[in-house]
Amino acid sequence: MSVLNLRLPPSLHEELKSLAQEQGVSMNQLALLAVAEKLAVLRWQDSEARRQGHEAGLDALRQRAARGSGERFLEVLDKAGNNPPQAGDELPSNYASIKTGR
């Protein structure tokens, strides 16, 4: 283990000392537990915030998709005409078998 010198205000030091005595553990053990618990909470909050951020992004995409229209999509495709694909945009040679599963 590594050593950490920690400066505490007298009131916090006394509270730590008193609680450690009540719990029947050393001040070091109680401080270690308190730091570990706090770090766990901060990690959880961070992961929860990231999860909610991802969900918000997905919700935005779902809302945008709901505004879409298959009919409008086909109209846009019709405007593209029947031009051959540009180099690199071609379908793979086995596209039909991928699409149909045959």
Short mmCIF file of N, CA, C and O in Angstrom, two decimals:
data_model
loop_
_atom_site.label_atom_id
_atom_site.label_comp_id
_atom_site.label_asym_id
_atom_site.label_seq_id
_atom_site.Cartn_x
_atom_site.Cartn_y
_atom_site.Cartn_z
N MET A 1 0.84 -1.19 0.00
CA MET A 1 0.00 0.00 0.00
C MET A 1 0.88 1.24 0.00
O MET A 1 2.00 1.21 0.46
N SER A 2 0.31 2.31 -0.51
CA SER A 2 1.05 3.56 -0.48
C SER A 2 0.58 4.41 0.69
O SER A 2 -0.46 4.16 1.29
N VAL A 3 1.39 5.39 1.02
CA VAL A 3 1.10 6.27 2.15
C VAL A 3 0.59 7.60 1.63
O VAL A 3 1.11 8.16 0.66
N LEU A 4 -0.44 8.10 2.28
CA LEU A 4 -1.01 9.41 1.94
C LEU A 4 -1.11 10.23 3.21
O LEU A 4 -1.80 9.85 4.16
N ASN A 5 -0.39 11.32 3.24
CA ASN A 5 -0.51 12.25 4.37
C ASN A 5 -1.67 13.17 4.07
O ASN A 5 -1.72 13.82 3.02
N LEU A 6 -2.63 13.21 4.96
CA LEU A 6 -3.86 13.95 4.74
C LEU A 6 -4.05 15.00 5.81
O LEU A 6 -3.98 14.70 7.00
N ARG A 7 -4.28 16.21 5.40
CA ARG A 7 -4.54 17.29 6.36
C ARG A 7 -6.06 17.43 6.51
O ARG A 7 -6.77 17.61 5.53
N LEU A 8 -6.51 17.31 7.75
CA LEU A 8 -7.94 17.43 8.03
C LEU A 8 -8.18 18.58 8.99
O LEU A 8 -7.39 18.81 9.90
N PRO A 9 -9.30 19.27 8.82
CA PRO A 9 -9.66 20.27 9.83
C PRO A 9 -9.90 19.54 11.16
O PRO A 9 -10.33 18.37 11.17
N PRO A 10 -9.63 20.21 12.27
CA PRO A 10 -9.79 19.56 13.58
C PRO A 10 -11.18 18.93 13.78
O PRO A 10 -11.29 17.83 14.32
N SER A 11 -12.22 19.59 13.32
CA SER A 11 -13.57 19.05 13.53
C SER A 11 -13.76 17.73 12.78
O SER A 11 -14.36 16.78 13.30
N LEU A 12 -13.25 17.65 11.57
CA LEU A 12 -13.38 16.43 10.79
C LEU A 12 -12.51 15.32 11.38
O LEU A 12 -12.92 14.16 11.44
N HIS A 13 -11.35 15.68 11.87
CA HIS A 13 -10.47 14.72 12.52
C HIS A 13 -11.14 14.12 13.76
O HIS A 13 -11.12 12.91 13.96
N GLU A 14 -11.77 14.96 14.55
CA GLU A 14 -12.45 14.47 15.76
C GLU A 14 -13.64 13.58 15.39
O GLU A 14 -13.90 12.58 16.03
N GLU A 15 -14.37 13.96 14.34
CA GLU A 15 -15.51 13.15 13.90
C GLU A 15 -15.04 11.78 13.40
O GLU A 15 -15.64 10.75 13.70
N LEU A 16 -13.95 11.76 12.65
CA LEU A 16 -13.38 10.52 12.17
C LEU A 16 -12.94 9.65 13.35
O LEU A 16 -13.23 8.44 13.39
N LYS A 17 -12.27 10.25 14.29
CA LYS A 17 -11.79 9.53 15.47
C LYS A 17 -12.95 8.94 16.27
O LYS A 17 -12.94 7.75 16.64
N SER A 18 -13.97 9.73 16.48
CA SER A 18 -15.13 9.30 17.26
C SER A 18 -15.87 8.16 16.56
O SER A 18 -16.23 7.15 17.18
N LEU A 19 -16.11 8.32 15.26
CA LEU A 19 -16.84 7.30 14.51
C LEU A 19 -16.04 6.00 14.43
O LEU A 19 -16.59 4.90 14.53
N ALA A 20 -14.73 6.12 14.26
CA ALA A 20 -13.88 4.92 14.21
C ALA A 20 -13.97 4.16 15.52
O ALA A 20 -14.07 2.93 15.53
N GLN A 21 -13.96 4.88 16.64
CA GLN A 21 -14.09 4.22 17.95
C GLN A 21 -15.44 3.54 18.08
O GLN A 21 -15.53 2.40 18.55
N GLU A 22 -16.50 4.21 17.64
CA GLU A 22 -17.84 3.62 17.70
C GLU A 22 -17.92 2.35 16.87
O GLU A 22 -18.58 1.39 17.25
N GLN A 23 -17.27 2.36 15.70
CA GLN A 23 -17.32 1.23 14.79
C GLN A 23 -16.32 0.13 15.16
O GLN A 23 -16.37 -0.97 14.61
N GLY A 24 -15.42 0.45 16.07
CA GLY A 24 -14.43 -0.54 16.49
C GLY A 24 -13.35 -0.79 15.44
O GLY A 24 -12.84 -1.91 15.34
N VAL A 25 -13.03 0.24 14.65
CA VAL A 25 -11.99 0.13 13.62
C VAL A 25 -11.00 1.27 13.81
O VAL A 25 -11.27 2.23 14.54
N SER A 26 -9.89 1.17 13.13
CA SER A 26 -8.91 2.26 13.21
C SER A 26 -9.38 3.44 12.36
O SER A 26 -10.22 3.28 11.45
N MET A 27 -8.84 4.59 12.64
CA MET A 27 -9.15 5.77 11.82
C MET A 27 -8.72 5.52 10.38
O MET A 27 -9.40 5.91 9.44
N ASN A 28 -7.59 4.84 10.21
CA ASN A 28 -7.09 4.54 8.88
C ASN A 28 -8.08 3.66 8.10
O ASN A 28 -8.37 3.91 6.94
N GLN A 29 -8.60 2.62 8.78
CA GLN A 29 -9.56 1.73 8.12
C GLN A 29 -10.84 2.49 7.72
O GLN A 29 -11.37 2.29 6.64
N LEU A 30 -11.31 3.32 8.62
CA LEU A 30 -12.54 4.08 8.34
C LEU A 30 -12.32 5.07 7.20
O LEU A 30 -13.16 5.19 6.31
N ALA A 31 -11.18 5.74 7.21
CA ALA A 31 -10.87 6.70 6.13
C ALA A 31 -10.73 5.96 4.80
O ALA A 31 -11.23 6.42 3.76
N LEU A 32 -10.09 4.79 4.82
CA LEU A 32 -9.93 3.99 3.61
C LEU A 32 -11.30 3.58 3.07
O LEU A 32 -11.56 3.69 1.86
N LEU A 33 -12.18 3.13 3.94
CA LEU A 33 -13.52 2.74 3.52
C LEU A 33 -14.29 3.94 2.95
O LEU A 33 -14.96 3.83 1.91
N ALA A 34 -14.19 5.08 3.60
CA ALA A 34 -14.90 6.28 3.14
C ALA A 34 -14.41 6.70 1.74
O ALA A 34 -15.22 7.04 0.87
N VAL A 35 -13.11 6.65 1.52
CA VAL A 35 -12.55 7.01 0.21
C VAL A 35 -13.01 6.01 -0.84
O VAL A 35 -13.44 6.39 -1.94
N ALA A 36 -12.96 4.71 -0.52
CA ALA A 36 -13.38 3.68 -1.47
C ALA A 36 -14.85 3.84 -1.84
O ALA A 36 -15.23 3.73 -3.01
N GLU A 37 -15.70 4.10 -0.85
CA GLU A 37 -17.13 4.29 -1.12
C GLU A 37 -17.38 5.52 -1.98
O GLU A 37 -18.18 5.49 -2.91
N LYS A 38 -16.69 6.60 -1.68
CA LYS A 38 -16.86 7.83 -2.46
C LYS A 38 -16.43 7.63 -3.90
O LYS A 38 -17.10 8.07 -4.84
N LEU A 39 -15.30 6.96 -4.10
CA LEU A 39 -14.84 6.69 -5.47
C LEU A 39 -15.83 5.82 -6.22
O LEU A 39 -16.09 6.04 -7.41
N ALA A 40 -16.41 4.83 -5.55
CA ALA A 40 -17.40 3.97 -6.19
C ALA A 40 -18.62 4.77 -6.63
O ALA A 40 -19.13 4.60 -7.74
N VAL A 41 -19.07 5.67 -5.78
CA VAL A 41 -20.23 6.51 -6.12
C VAL A 41 -19.90 7.42 -7.30
O VAL A 41 -20.70 7.56 -8.24
N LEU A 42 -18.72 8.03 -7.29
CA LEU A 42 -18.34 8.91 -8.39
C LEU A 42 -18.23 8.15 -9.70
O LEU A 42 -18.65 8.64 -10.75
N ARG A 43 -17.66 6.94 -9.66
CA ARG A 43 -17.57 6.12 -10.88
C ARG A 43 -18.96 5.77 -11.39
O ARG A 43 -19.23 5.81 -12.58
N TRP A 44 -19.86 5.39 -10.48
CA TRP A 44 -21.21 5.04 -10.87
C TRP A 44 -21.92 6.25 -11.49
O TRP A 44 -22.57 6.13 -12.52
N GLN A 45 -21.79 7.41 -10.86
CA GLN A 45 -22.43 8.62 -11.40
C GLN A 45 -21.90 8.94 -12.79
O GLN A 45 -22.66 9.32 -13.68
N ASP A 46 -20.61 8.77 -12.99
CA ASP A 46 -20.00 9.05 -14.29
C ASP A 46 -20.54 8.08 -15.35
O ASP A 46 -20.91 8.48 -16.44
N SER A 47 -20.60 6.78 -15.00
CA SER A 47 -21.10 5.81 -15.98
C SER A 47 -22.58 6.02 -16.24
O SER A 47 -23.05 5.87 -17.36
N GLU A 48 -23.33 6.42 -15.23
CA GLU A 48 -24.76 6.69 -15.39
C GLU A 48 -24.97 7.90 -16.30
O GLU A 48 -25.85 7.91 -17.16
N ALA A 49 -24.15 8.93 -16.13
CA ALA A 49 -24.25 10.12 -16.98
C ALA A 49 -23.94 9.77 -18.43
O ALA A 49 -24.61 10.23 -19.35
N ARG A 50 -22.92 8.92 -18.64
CA ARG A 50 -22.60 8.49 -20.01
C ARG A 50 -23.73 7.69 -20.61
O ARG A 50 -24.11 7.86 -21.75
N ARG A 51 -24.32 6.79 -19.81
CA ARG A 51 -25.43 5.97 -20.28
C ARG A 51 -26.61 6.86 -20.68
O ARG A 51 -27.22 6.69 -21.73
N GLN A 52 -26.92 7.83 -19.84
CA GLN A 52 -28.04 8.73 -20.14
C GLN A 52 -27.74 9.56 -21.38
O GLN A 52 -28.64 9.85 -22.16
N GLY A 53 -26.48 9.94 -21.56
CA GLY A 53 -26.10 10.68 -22.76
C GLY A 53 -26.32 9.86 -24.01
O GLY A 53 -26.82 10.35 -25.02
N HIS A 54 -25.97 8.56 -23.94
CA HIS A 54 -26.18 7.67 -25.09
C HIS A 54 -27.67 7.51 -25.37
O HIS A 54 -28.11 7.52 -26.52
N GLU A 55 -28.45 7.37 -24.30
CA GLU A 55 -29.89 7.21 -24.47
C GLU A 55 -30.51 8.47 -25.07
O GLU A 55 -31.40 8.38 -25.91
N ALA A 56 -30.02 9.63 -24.66
CA ALA A 56 -30.53 10.88 -25.22
C ALA A 56 -30.23 10.96 -26.71
O ALA A 56 -31.07 11.39 -27.50
N GLY A 57 -29.04 10.51 -27.08
CA GLY A 57 -28.67 10.50 -28.50
C GLY A 57 -29.56 9.56 -29.30
O GLY A 57 -30.00 9.88 -30.40
N LEU A 58 -29.84 8.38 -28.72
CA LEU A 58 -30.72 7.43 -29.39
C LEU A 58 -32.13 7.97 -29.50
O LEU A 58 -32.80 7.79 -30.52
N ASP A 59 -32.60 8.64 -28.46
CA ASP A 59 -33.93 9.24 -28.49
C ASP A 59 -34.02 10.28 -29.61
O ASP A 59 -35.03 10.34 -30.33
N ALA A 60 -32.98 11.08 -29.76
CA ALA A 60 -32.97 12.09 -30.82
C ALA A 60 -33.04 11.42 -32.19
O ALA A 60 -33.76 11.89 -33.08
N LEU A 61 -32.29 10.33 -32.37
CA LEU A 61 -32.34 9.61 -33.64
C LEU A 61 -33.71 9.00 -33.88
O LEU A 61 -34.22 9.02 -35.00
N ARG A 62 -34.32 8.46 -32.83
CA ARG A 62 -35.66 7.88 -32.98
C ARG A 62 -36.68 8.95 -33.37
O ARG A 62 -37.54 8.72 -34.21
N GLN A 63 -36.58 10.12 -32.74
CA GLN A 63 -37.50 11.21 -33.08
C GLN A 63 -37.31 11.64 -34.52
O GLN A 63 -38.28 11.88 -35.24
N ARG A 64 -36.08 11.72 -34.95
CA ARG A 64 -35.80 12.12 -36.33
C ARG A 64 -36.34 11.06 -37.31
O ARG A 64 -36.92 11.39 -38.33
N ALA A 65 -36.14 9.79 -36.96
CA ALA A 65 -36.64 8.71 -37.82
C ALA A 65 -38.16 8.72 -37.90
O ALA A 65 -38.73 8.46 -38.95
N ALA A 66 -38.82 9.06 -36.79
CA ALA A 66 -40.28 9.10 -36.78
C ALA A 66 -40.82 10.18 -37.71
O ALA A 66 -41.93 10.07 -38.22
N ARG A 67 -40.04 11.23 -37.92
CA ARG A 67 -40.46 12.31 -38.83
C ARG A 67 -40.26 11.92 -40.29
O ARG A 67 -40.76 12.58 -41.19
N GLY A 68 -39.52 10.85 -40.51
CA GLY A 68 -39.21 10.42 -41.87
C GLY A 68 -40.42 9.86 -42.58
O GLY A 68 -41.43 9.51 -41.98
N SER A 69 -40.31 9.78 -43.89
CA SER A 69 -41.39 9.26 -44.70
C SER A 69 -40.81 8.37 -45.79
O SER A 69 -39.92 8.78 -46.53
N GLY A 70 -41.33 7.16 -45.87
CA GLY A 70 -40.88 6.26 -46.93
C GLY A 70 -41.17 6.83 -48.31
O GLY A 70 -40.37 6.71 -49.23
N GLU A 71 -42.32 7.50 -48.41
CA GLU A 71 -42.70 8.11 -49.69
C GLU A 71 -41.71 9.21 -50.08
O GLU A 71 -41.25 9.28 -51.22
N ARG A 72 -41.36 10.05 -49.12
CA ARG A 72 -40.40 11.13 -49.38
C ARG A 72 -39.03 10.56 -49.74
O ARG A 72 -38.33 11.08 -50.60
N PHE A 73 -38.65 9.48 -49.08
CA PHE A 73 -37.38 8.81 -49.36
C PHE A 73 -37.34 8.36 -50.82
O PHE A 73 -36.34 8.57 -51.52
N LEU A 74 -38.41 7.75 -51.27
CA LEU A 74 -38.46 7.29 -52.66
C LEU A 74 -38.43 8.47 -53.64
O LEU A 74 -37.83 8.37 -54.72
N GLU A 75 -39.05 9.58 -53.26
CA GLU A 75 -38.99 10.78 -54.11
C GLU A 75 -37.55 11.25 -54.28
O GLU A 75 -37.12 11.61 -55.38
N VAL A 76 -36.80 11.25 -53.20
CA VAL A 76 -35.40 11.68 -53.26
C VAL A 76 -34.60 10.71 -54.12
O VAL A 76 -33.77 11.12 -54.94
N LEU A 77 -34.85 9.41 -53.97
CA LEU A 77 -34.15 8.43 -54.79
C LEU A 77 -34.46 8.62 -56.27
O LEU A 77 -33.59 8.47 -57.12
N ASP A 78 -35.73 8.96 -56.58
CA ASP A 78 -36.11 9.18 -57.99
C ASP A 78 -35.31 10.33 -58.59
O ASP A 78 -34.98 10.31 -59.77
N LYS A 79 -34.99 11.34 -57.79
CA LYS A 79 -34.21 12.48 -58.28
C LYS A 79 -32.79 12.07 -58.65
O LYS A 79 -32.14 12.73 -59.44
N ALA A 80 -32.30 11.00 -58.04
CA ALA A 80 -30.93 10.57 -58.31
C ALA A 80 -30.79 10.02 -59.72
O ALA A 80 -29.70 10.01 -60.27
N GLY A 81 -31.88 9.56 -60.30
CA GLY A 81 -31.83 9.04 -61.66
C GLY A 81 -31.22 7.65 -61.71
O GLY A 81 -31.07 6.97 -60.69
N ASN A 82 -30.84 7.25 -62.91
CA ASN A 82 -30.29 5.91 -63.11
C ASN A 82 -28.81 5.94 -63.44
O ASN A 82 -28.32 5.11 -64.20
N ASN A 83 -28.12 6.90 -62.91
CA ASN A 83 -26.69 7.00 -63.17
C ASN A 83 -25.96 5.82 -62.52
O ASN A 83 -26.34 5.38 -61.44
N PRO A 84 -24.91 5.35 -63.17
CA PRO A 84 -24.14 4.26 -62.53
C PRO A 84 -23.45 4.80 -61.27
O PRO A 84 -23.19 5.99 -61.15
N PRO A 85 -23.18 3.92 -60.32
CA PRO A 85 -22.51 4.37 -59.10
C PRO A 85 -21.10 4.87 -59.38
O PRO A 85 -20.46 4.43 -60.32
N GLN A 86 -20.67 5.80 -58.55
CA GLN A 86 -19.30 6.29 -58.67
C GLN A 86 -18.34 5.20 -58.19
O GLN A 86 -18.73 4.28 -57.47
N ALA A 87 -17.10 5.32 -58.61
CA ALA A 87 -16.09 4.33 -58.22
C ALA A 87 -16.04 4.19 -56.70
O ALA A 87 -15.98 5.19 -55.98
N GLY A 88 -16.13 2.97 -56.23
CA GLY A 88 -16.09 2.69 -54.79
C GLY A 88 -17.47 2.58 -54.17
O GLY A 88 -17.62 2.12 -53.04
N ASP A 89 -18.52 3.03 -54.91
CA ASP A 89 -19.88 2.96 -54.40
C ASP A 89 -20.67 1.77 -54.95
O ASP A 89 -21.85 1.63 -54.68
N GLU A 90 -20.02 0.90 -55.71
CA GLU A 90 -20.71 -0.23 -56.31
C GLU A 90 -21.13 -1.22 -55.22
O GLU A 90 -20.51 -1.32 -54.18
N LEU A 91 -22.21 -1.96 -55.52
CA LEU A 91 -22.63 -3.02 -54.62
C LEU A 91 -21.66 -4.20 -54.77
O LEU A 91 -21.11 -4.41 -55.84
N PRO A 92 -21.48 -4.97 -53.73
CA PRO A 92 -20.62 -6.15 -53.85
C PRO A 92 -21.22 -7.11 -54.88
O PRO A 92 -22.43 -7.16 -55.09
N SER A 93 -20.38 -7.90 -55.53
CA SER A 93 -20.84 -8.79 -56.58
C SER A 93 -21.82 -9.83 -56.05
O SER A 93 -22.69 -10.29 -56.77
N ASN A 94 -21.75 -10.19 -54.77
CA ASN A 94 -22.67 -11.17 -54.20
C ASN A 94 -23.83 -10.51 -53.45
O ASN A 94 -24.45 -11.12 -52.60
N TYR A 95 -24.15 -9.27 -53.79
CA TYR A 95 -25.20 -8.52 -53.08
C TYR A 95 -26.53 -9.24 -53.11
O TYR A 95 -27.19 -9.35 -52.09
N ALA A 96 -26.96 -9.75 -54.24
CA ALA A 96 -28.26 -10.41 -54.32
C ALA A 96 -28.33 -11.60 -53.37
O ALA A 96 -29.34 -11.80 -52.70
N SER A 97 -27.25 -12.37 -53.27
CA SER A 97 -27.28 -13.53 -52.38
C SER A 97 -27.28 -13.09 -50.92
O SER A 97 -27.86 -13.75 -50.07
N ILE A 98 -26.63 -11.97 -50.62
CA ILE A 98 -26.65 -11.45 -49.25
C ILE A 98 -28.05 -10.99 -48.90
O ILE A 98 -28.59 -11.29 -47.84
N LYS A 99 -28.68 -10.26 -49.82
CA LYS A 99 -30.00 -9.68 -49.58
C LYS A 99 -31.06 -10.76 -49.45
O LYS A 99 -31.91 -10.69 -48.57
N THR A 100 -31.05 -11.77 -50.30
CA THR A 100 -32.09 -12.79 -50.31
C THR A 100 -31.75 -14.01 -49.48
O THR A 100 -32.60 -14.84 -49.20
N GLY A 101 -30.48 -14.14 -49.12
CA GLY A 101 -30.06 -15.29 -48.35
C GLY A 101 -29.84 -16.53 -49.21
O GLY A 101 -29.74 -17.63 -48.71
N ARG A 102 -29.81 -16.34 -50.56
CA ARG A 102 -29.58 -17.48 -51.46
C ARG A 102 -28.22 -17.41 -52.08
O ARG A 102 -27.58 -16.47 -52.20
#
